[in-house]
Amino acid sequence: MTSQNDSGYAIYNNTPNFHPVNSIYENRLRQFIDKHGQYKDFNVPKFYDQERIWNTAGDDTSAGFVNLGVYAVPHLDRPLFRDVVPHAEFTPASKGQSFGPSWKTFWFQVAICIPSKWIEAQPEEIHFEWDCGNEGLAYSEDGTTLKAFTGGERIELALPKHLWVKEQTHTFYIEVACNGMFGNGRNGSDIAPPDENRWFRLATADLVLPNLEARRLGVDFWILSDAARELPSDSWQKHKARTVCNQIMNAFNPEDVASVATCREIAQEMLGKDINSDAVYHNHLKNSPQAVEVVGIGNCHIDTAWLWPFDETKRKVVRSWTTQLAIMEKYPEYIFVASQAQQFKWLKQYHPETFDRVKQKYREQQFFPIGGSWVEHDTNIPNGESLVRQFLVGQRFFLENFGFQSDCFWLPDTFGYSSQIPQLCRLANIDKFLTQKLSWNNINNFPNTTFNWIALDGSQVLVHMPPANTYTADANFGDVMRSLHNHKNLENDHQGMLLYGKGDGGGGPSEEMLEKLRRCRGLSNTVGLVPTVQVGATVDDFFASVLERTNNGKDLVGWNGELYFEFHRGTYTSQADIKKFMRLGEVKLHDLEYVASFASLRGYTYPRKELEALWEDLLLCQFHDVLPGSSIEDVYKDAKPMLRNVIDRCDELLKKALTHIGGGKGAKPAIEDVTFVNTLPWARSEVVESSPEKALVYVASDESGSVSTAQADSIKYPATVSRTSGSTFVLDNQRLRATLSNGILVSLYDQLNDRELIDTQTGTEGKDFVSADLVGGNQFVVFEDTPLSWQAWDTELFSLMKYKPLAYPTTFEIYDSGPLRSSVKASYKISEHSSMDVVISLDGLQSLEGDLSFLRFHCDVDWHEECKFLKVQFPTTLRTSLEASYETQYGITHRPTHWNTSWDVAKFEVINHKFADLSEFNYGCSVVNNGKYGFSIHGNVMRLSLLRAPKQPDAHADMGRHVFEYGIYPHRGALGMDTVKLGYNFNYRMDETLMLSGPRITEAAGLLNSISLESRDQSLILSHVKRAEDDADVTTHDLPLQYEGHKSLILRVYEALGGSSRGILNISGLNVAKIVKTNLLEEDLEEVTVESTKDGATAKISLRGFEVATYRVVLK
Ligand SMILES: [Zn+2]
């Protein structure tokens, strides 16, 4: 008798199987790799170490194997290895000791002796494990950086083989920084202000002989068990993964380490045989570019300052990148990208040997600098020229040090993206853009992943937003799945980029992440269903293949205009000083480069090196947590003096340049003899304060160059002030008549156009406005500002529902009484702690039509509030159905004045630069400012955001004195060039730093007026003049010169209102060789036809609407 038939299928069944209960068998899987669980001794973590030498205080087993010495660096200094280690006196240290307080630095001397029997066993690796709960960096005895540590998560150092010598002690060093990856936030909250007294316990300082096969089994199982949990229930692969995992657990014998090999063999059923090397990415038919669905790119987002100061970032860079260099040695497939030229420059400066290793790994095509910009900057607040300089300075650094320019703008983490970025990118040789921050939108879900982003002028860049919605993925199974499945444009393309690696505080990928990705690919190769992930493809490969599949991008969806970020709207206002200094710094650099460029043609030495340093500081402060106001207090203690220095140095250098061309020796002229330099490209006529005396003078100028003065008594339309009743005053200059009652602007009447601008009716029904008298213009409103989280970052929609209008001023009186300026002054008590003086003034005019007349508000605030938001509002008589206009870099961005859809609601607070405007077709109103960026216009109310009071992450943000100005300008017609010009005039002040004196004033004025731009529509603006980077007499670079022996001027011109426009460049008194249109990097595009005139040359230029053009005027 036989128990089976010929086919082998048994006749009798005496051991029936049961159908497993899936959920129980799935939940069981967590036990197998849980290092801390109740069953760890029955599972694979039991075998992770073959042996470990515990260096516990008083524990003899470590004696002679691991001996520690420590040196505490005095104060909070951060010295380099070469400055500290050779001289330091190390005292004995041991595990269990604590080190602190916050931000302090310790250097440890680690003397190790590896047990002879370990070495004899010839293992693959021997480890030193270090965990002091904070950040650290290991250096070899000669100061070479080895690998970084992060408390709790990155604790292993594979000891270099030259240390594996029997019975010998070797020494290396560890620099320890008393901060976590995310600084030192109080009570365990990263974004709380720092705890200044945090201590870190040295928990681990062990020699370890690891069992690498057991650890690999751990990773095998991790990915398989993720697959068992996360694959769709209707896939056979999910059930197979669960079965294989259970088979592994059943085969594992905690008493027999050899069972590890059996278990790994079982795992191969699903993972394949290639997962132990990069072969997994090569040895498979699916490895064609078409089949790759996910490209894994290692990166390490290092915030250039945030919850730690700039000086700590310098160390985060060397720590993070050293670790990546070590990983590259072990994983040939590994591709890593790092952005921000500034961080590379710091590495070069402080760790030149590590910088050389980075360059070597770039040559080997593993370590890729990327991004093209100086830092990963905010794009909301910097002005146009700043955005240009981010690329100019950044790309030149990459070119000079690595021999290439990046073609991908890398900005994963900034808080919104202004509408001209694509154009500026294209002009900086960049045609791709990577970001992902819009995935944080808290109202609408951004609809695209891979798309064309189109600037105001029509220029486009190819954008990818990684579908896993993060740039700090842990490279888990789920990240790979999401990188394909969350892709929102699968009809066009099927490839997503997976950005993995610890970030924000630095760190980057770990070896474990690379191991996980090999297994994800192994799974895909063997059983399919899991997206095919590729490690080894570059960012260039990724974008090239997208273009290949999408008809060079023509098939992709387009998105026009700004990428508005529906979050972090408080960053337009937080840290008011840094924003004010930024605006002023930009103005000062403009003025200095303008004057110094011309002066350098007449024997003045162009201060190129200093300008470079000043620009680098300004650009650094534009980092996406510094300028937006989301950093800790210590960062602003560095950044504010840095920007103040930019302003002060510009003033000093400007004075030198002006003295050089004017021939003046600095004797102060009488007020009526004062001559100011107008650095703007149009005629100006206005009342100017010749500080510090504050004497007023009316000046009128031709285009650029010097201006003449007019006497106070000769003004044609003087400004007057009169009291019409107890607390009502009227300011009048025959063009505008402003009536102010108790500080409120109850009427602003345009006498020339017979228009009343202020609406005193809307809002009177609102219960919160206690009196109808309080409704009108210049109404201050204090909103409660308690966002859900992220105080410095966010202001929330619900804040608009809870507010108090500021009550009557405590005093209200006449301040100036003409003829050049008339004003009234209102003093307010904001609360028990805060107060404000506001001077409201109107200037006299020489021409009713020609002079720009507006009402000016000068505020001096003492601000001590908690979670309050101060704004000022102007209800107007204007009514438009859809949109208001806001100046943004090199153009105008329109936003809704209504709440039709959730996309409109999301824009309840938006960015403006020098002005915002609400206009009907024949009449409108602009509000100009000198350093405020938050604005909103809804219905007929225009509202400028002034001051916030967040308490995290800087407990003292914005507390103290603030001085700022804004103005309201009613105008005939829709938004036009008069508003654009007023925005400039309001910020580019003619003050004592621009006074010209000396015997050669006329000659100097001629020189400063040598270039002018006429355009019929006036909408072309010559916004910046500088010397060319590559002129032999100014360059500081080793890059090849374009025009040996020539001097040249760079002119930046843009079209400001959005229409094609022609103009004529007039150059007089200079000998022009040729004029070339260039890109932003000052590389030639095309020569412009030049016509000679008797003392110079002219050239016709033509720009598209909102085009930014750069011309190089080469002089003979
Ligand atoms: Zn960031």
CSV table of N, CA and C in Angstrom, one decimal, residues 516-606:
chain,number,residue,atom,x,y,z
A,516,LYS,N,18.2,49.7,3.2
A,516,LYS,CA,16.7,49.6,3.0
A,516,LYS,C,16.3,49.7,1.5
A,517,LEU,N,17.0,50.7,0.9
A,517,LEU,CA,16.6,50.9,-0.5
A,517,LEU,C,17.0,49.8,-1.4
A,518,ARG,N,18.2,49.2,-1.1
A,518,ARG,CA,18.6,48.0,-1.9
A,518,ARG,C,17.5,46.9,-1.7
A,519,ARG,N,17.0,46.7,-0.6
A,519,ARG,CA,15.9,45.7,-0.4
A,519,ARG,C,14.6,46.0,-1.1
A,520,CYS,N,14.3,47.3,-1.0
A,520,CYS,CA,13.0,47.7,-1.8
A,520,CYS,C,13.2,47.4,-3.2
A,521,ARG,N,14.4,47.7,-3.8
A,521,ARG,CA,14.6,47.4,-5.2
A,521,ARG,C,14.6,45.9,-5.4
A,522,GLY,N,15.2,45.1,-4.4
A,522,GLY,CA,15.2,43.7,-4.5
A,522,GLY,C,13.8,43.1,-4.6
A,523,LEU,N,13.0,43.6,-3.8
A,523,LEU,CA,11.6,43.2,-3.8
A,523,LEU,C,10.9,43.5,-5.1
A,524,SER,N,11.2,44.7,-5.6
A,524,SER,CA,10.6,45.0,-6.9
A,524,SER,C,11.1,44.1,-8.0
A,525,ASN,N,12.4,43.9,-8.0
A,525,ASN,CA,13.0,43.0,-9.0
A,525,ASN,C,12.4,41.6,-9.0
A,526,THR,N,12.1,41.1,-7.8
A,526,THR,CA,11.7,39.7,-7.6
A,526,THR,C,10.2,39.5,-7.7
A,527,VAL,N,9.4,40.3,-7.1
A,527,VAL,CA,8.0,40.1,-7.1
A,527,VAL,C,7.2,41.2,-7.7
A,528,GLY,N,7.8,42.3,-8.1
A,528,GLY,CA,7.1,43.4,-8.7
A,528,GLY,C,6.2,44.1,-7.7
A,529,LEU,N,5.3,44.9,-8.2
A,529,LEU,CA,4.3,45.6,-7.4
A,529,LEU,C,4.9,46.8,-6.7
A,530,VAL,N,6.0,46.6,-6.0
A,530,VAL,CA,6.7,47.7,-5.3
A,530,VAL,C,7.3,48.6,-6.4
A,531,PRO,N,7.2,49.9,-6.3
A,531,PRO,CA,7.8,50.8,-7.3
A,531,PRO,C,9.3,50.5,-7.5
A,532,THR,N,9.8,50.6,-8.7
A,532,THR,CA,11.2,50.3,-8.9
A,532,THR,C,12.0,51.5,-8.5
A,533,VAL,N,12.8,51.3,-7.4
A,533,VAL,CA,13.6,52.5,-7.0
A,533,VAL,C,15.0,52.3,-7.5
A,534,GLN,N,15.6,53.4,-7.9
A,534,GLN,CA,16.9,53.4,-8.5
A,534,GLN,C,17.8,54.3,-7.6
A,535,VAL,N,18.9,53.8,-7.1
A,535,VAL,CA,19.9,54.6,-6.5
A,535,VAL,C,21.1,54.5,-7.4
A,536,GLY,N,21.7,55.7,-7.7
A,536,GLY,CA,22.8,55.7,-8.7
A,536,GLY,C,22.5,56.7,-9.8
A,537,ALA,N,21.2,56.9,-10.0
A,537,ALA,CA,20.8,58.0,-11.0
A,537,ALA,C,21.0,59.3,-10.4
A,538,THR,N,21.3,60.3,-11.1
A,538,THR,CA,21.5,61.7,-10.6
A,538,THR,C,20.3,62.5,-10.8
A,539,VAL,N,20.3,63.7,-10.2
A,539,VAL,CA,19.2,64.6,-10.4
A,539,VAL,C,19.1,65.0,-11.8
A,540,ASP,N,20.2,65.1,-12.5
A,540,ASP,CA,20.2,65.4,-13.9
A,540,ASP,C,19.6,64.3,-14.7
A,541,ASP,N,19.9,63.1,-14.4
A,541,ASP,CA,19.3,61.9,-15.0
A,541,ASP,C,17.8,61.9,-14.9
A,542,PHE,N,17.4,62.3,-13.6
A,542,PHE,CA,16.0,62.3,-13.3
A,542,PHE,C,15.2,63.3,-14.3
A,543,PHE,N,15.7,64.5,-14.3
A,543,PHE,CA,15.0,65.5,-15.1
A,543,PHE,C,15.1,65.2,-16.6
A,544,ALA,N,16.3,64.7,-17.0
A,544,ALA,CA,16.5,64.4,-18.4
A,544,ALA,C,15.5,63.4,-18.8
A,545,SER,N,15.2,62.4,-18.0
A,545,SER,CA,14.3,61.3,-18.4
A,545,SER,C,12.9,61.9,-18.4
A,546,VAL,N,12.6,62.8,-17.5
A,546,VAL,CA,11.2,63.4,-17.5
A,546,VAL,C,11.0,64.1,-18.8
A,547,LEU,N,12.0,64.9,-19.2
A,547,LEU,CA,11.9,65.6,-20.5
A,547,LEU,C,11.7,64.7,-21.7
A,548,GLU,N,12.5,63.6,-21.6
A,548,GLU,CA,12.4,62.6,-22.7
A,548,GLU,C,11.0,62.0,-22.8
A,549,ARG,N,10.4,61.7,-21.7
A,549,ARG,CA,9.1,61.1,-21.7
A,549,ARG,C,7.9,62.1,-22.0
A,550,THR,N,8.2,63.4,-21.9
A,550,THR,CA,7.1,64.3,-21.9
A,550,THR,C,7.2,65.3,-23.1
A,551,ASN,N,7.9,64.8,-24.1
A,551,ASN,CA,8.0,65.7,-25.3
A,551,ASN,C,8.6,67.0,-25.0
A,552,ASN,N,9.8,66.9,-24.3
A,552,ASN,CA,10.5,68.0,-23.8
A,552,ASN,C,9.7,69.0,-22.9
A,553,GLY,N,8.8,68.4,-22.1
A,553,GLY,CA,8.0,69.1,-21.2
A,553,GLY,C,6.8,69.7,-21.8
A,554,LYS,N,6.6,69.6,-23.1
A,554,LYS,CA,5.4,70.2,-23.8
A,554,LYS,C,4.1,69.5,-23.3
A,555,ASP,N,4.2,68.3,-22.9
A,555,ASP,CA,3.0,67.6,-22.4
A,555,ASP,C,2.6,67.9,-21.0
A,556,LEU,N,3.5,68.6,-20.3
A,556,LEU,CA,3.2,68.8,-18.9
A,556,LEU,C,2.3,70.0,-18.6
A,557,VAL,N,1.6,69.9,-17.5
A,557,VAL,CA,0.7,71.0,-17.1
A,557,VAL,C,1.5,72.2,-16.7
A,558,GLY,N,0.9,73.4,-16.9
A,558,GLY,CA,1.6,74.6,-16.6
A,558,GLY,C,1.0,75.3,-15.4
A,559,TRP,N,1.8,76.0,-14.6
A,559,TRP,CA,1.3,76.8,-13.5
A,559,TRP,C,1.8,78.2,-13.6
A,560,ASN,N,1.0,79.2,-13.8
A,560,ASN,CA,1.4,80.6,-14.0
A,560,ASN,C,1.5,81.4,-12.7
A,561,GLY,N,2.5,82.2,-12.6
A,561,GLY,CA,2.5,83.1,-11.5
A,561,GLY,C,3.1,82.5,-10.2
A,562,GLU,N,2.8,83.2,-9.1
A,562,GLU,CA,3.5,82.8,-7.8
A,562,GLU,C,3.0,81.4,-7.4
A,563,LEU,N,3.9,80.7,-6.7
A,563,LEU,CA,3.5,79.5,-6.0
A,563,LEU,C,3.3,80.0,-4.5
A,564,TYR,N,2.0,80.3,-4.3
A,564,TYR,CA,1.7,80.9,-3.0
A,564,TYR,C,1.7,79.8,-1.9
A,565,PHE,N,2.3,80.0,-0.8
A,565,PHE,CA,2.4,78.9,0.2
A,565,PHE,C,1.3,79.2,1.2
A,566,GLU,N,0.4,78.3,1.4
A,566,GLU,CA,-0.8,78.5,2.3
A,566,GLU,C,-0.4,78.2,3.7
A,567,PHE,N,0.6,78.9,4.2
A,567,PHE,CA,1.1,78.6,5.6
A,567,PHE,C,2.1,79.6,5.9
A,568,HIS,N,2.5,79.8,7.1
A,568,HIS,CA,3.6,80.6,7.5
A,568,HIS,C,3.5,82.1,7.1
A,569,ARG,N,2.2,82.6,7.1
A,569,ARG,CA,2.0,83.9,6.6
A,569,ARG,C,2.5,85.0,7.6
A,570,GLY,N,2.8,84.6,8.8
A,570,GLY,CA,3.3,85.5,9.8
A,570,GLY,C,4.8,85.9,9.5
A,571,THR,N,5.4,85.1,8.6
A,571,THR,CA,6.8,85.4,8.3
A,571,THR,C,7.0,86.6,7.5
A,572,TYR,N,5.9,87.2,6.9
A,572,TYR,CA,6.1,88.5,6.2
A,572,TYR,C,6.3,89.6,7.2
A,573,THR,N,6.0,89.4,8.5
A,573,THR,CA,6.0,90.5,9.5
A,573,THR,C,6.9,90.2,10.7
A,574,SER,N,7.1,88.9,11.1
A,574,SER,CA,7.9,88.6,12.3
A,574,SER,C,9.3,89.2,12.1
A,575,GLN,N,9.9,89.6,13.3
A,575,GLN,CA,11.3,90.1,13.3
A,575,GLN,C,11.4,91.3,12.4
A,576,ALA,N,10.6,92.4,12.8
A,576,ALA,CA,10.5,93.6,12.0
A,576,ALA,C,11.9,94.2,11.7
A,577,ASP,N,12.8,94.2,12.6
A,577,ASP,CA,14.1,94.9,12.4
A,577,ASP,C,14.9,94.2,11.3
A,578,ILE,N,14.9,92.9,11.2
A,578,ILE,CA,15.7,92.2,10.2
A,578,ILE,C,15.1,92.6,8.8
A,579,LYS,N,13.8,92.8,8.8
A,579,LYS,CA,13.2,93.1,7.5
A,579,LYS,C,13.5,94.6,7.1
A,580,LYS,N,13.5,95.4,8.1
A,580,LYS,CA,13.8,96.8,7.8
A,580,LYS,C,15.2,97.0,7.4
A,581,PHE,N,16.1,96.3,8.1
A,581,PHE,CA,17.5,96.4,7.8
A,581,PHE,C,17.8,95.8,6.4
A,582,MET,N,17.1,94.8,6.1
A,582,MET,CA,17.2,94.2,4.8
A,582,MET,C,16.9,95.2,3.7
A,583,ARG,N,15.7,95.8,3.8
A,583,ARG,CA,15.3,96.8,2.8
A,583,ARG,C,16.3,97.9,2.7
A,584,LEU,N,16.8,98.4,3.9
A,584,LEU,CA,17.7,99.5,3.8
A,584,LEU,C,19.1,99.0,3.3
A,585,GLY,N,19.5,97.8,3.6
A,585,GLY,CA,20.7,97.3,3.1
A,585,GLY,C,20.7,97.2,1.6
A,586,GLU,N,19.6,96.7,1.1
A,586,GLU,CA,19.4,96.6,-0.4
A,586,GLU,C,19.5,98.0,-1.1
A,587,VAL,N,18.9,99.0,-0.4
A,587,VAL,CA,18.9,100.4,-0.9
A,587,VAL,C,20.4,100.9,-0.9
A,588,LYS,N,21.1,100.7,0.2
A,588,LYS,CA,22.4,101.2,0.4
A,588,LYS,C,23.4,100.5,-0.6
A,589,LEU,N,23.2,99.2,-0.8
A,589,LEU,CA,24.1,98.6,-1.8
A,589,LEU,C,23.9,99.1,-3.2
A,590,HIS,N,22.6,99.4,-3.5
A,590,HIS,CA,22.3,100.0,-4.8
A,590,HIS,C,23.0,101.3,-5.0
A,591,ASP,N,22.8,102.2,-4.0
A,591,ASP,CA,23.4,103.5,-4.0
A,591,ASP,C,24.9,103.4,-4.2
A,592,LEU,N,25.5,102.6,-3.3
A,592,LEU,CA,27.0,102.5,-3.3
A,592,LEU,C,27.5,102.0,-4.7
A,593,GLU,N,26.9,100.9,-5.2
A,593,GLU,CA,27.3,100.4,-6.5
A,593,GLU,C,27.1,101.4,-7.6
A,594,TYR,N,26.0,102.2,-7.5
A,594,TYR,CA,25.8,103.2,-8.5
A,594,TYR,C,26.9,104.2,-8.5
A,595,VAL,N,27.1,104.8,-7.4
A,595,VAL,CA,28.1,105.9,-7.3
A,595,VAL,C,29.5,105.3,-7.6
A,596,ALA,N,29.9,104.2,-6.9
A,596,ALA,CA,31.2,103.7,-7.0
A,596,ALA,C,31.5,103.2,-8.5
A,597,SER,N,30.5,102.8,-9.2
A,597,SER,CA,30.8,102.3,-10.6
A,597,SER,C,31.2,103.5,-11.4
A,598,PHE,N,30.5,104.6,-11.3
A,598,PHE,CA,30.9,105.8,-12.1
A,598,PHE,C,32.2,106.4,-11.6
A,599,ALA,N,32.4,106.4,-10.3
A,599,ALA,CA,33.6,107.0,-9.7
A,599,ALA,C,34.8,106.2,-10.1
A,600,SER,N,34.6,104.9,-10.3
A,600,SER,CA,35.8,104.0,-10.7
A,600,SER,C,36.2,104.3,-12.1
A,601,LEU,N,35.4,105.0,-12.9
A,601,LEU,CA,35.9,105.4,-14.2
A,601,LEU,C,36.7,106.7,-14.2
A,602,ARG,N,36.8,107.2,-13.0
A,602,ARG,CA,37.6,108.5,-12.8
A,602,ARG,C,38.6,108.3,-11.6
A,603,GLY,N,39.3,107.2,-11.6
A,603,GLY,CA,40.4,107.0,-10.7
A,603,GLY,C,40.1,106.5,-9.3
A,604,TYR,N,38.8,106.3,-9.0
A,604,TYR,CA,38.4,105.8,-7.7
A,604,TYR,C,38.6,104.2,-7.8
A,605,THR,N,39.1,103.6,-6.7
A,605,THR,CA,39.3,102.2,-6.7
A,605,THR,C,37.9,101.5,-6.3
A,606,TYR,N,37.4,100.8,-7.2
A,606,TYR,CA,36.1,100.2,-7.0
A,606,TYR,C,36.3,99.2,-5.8
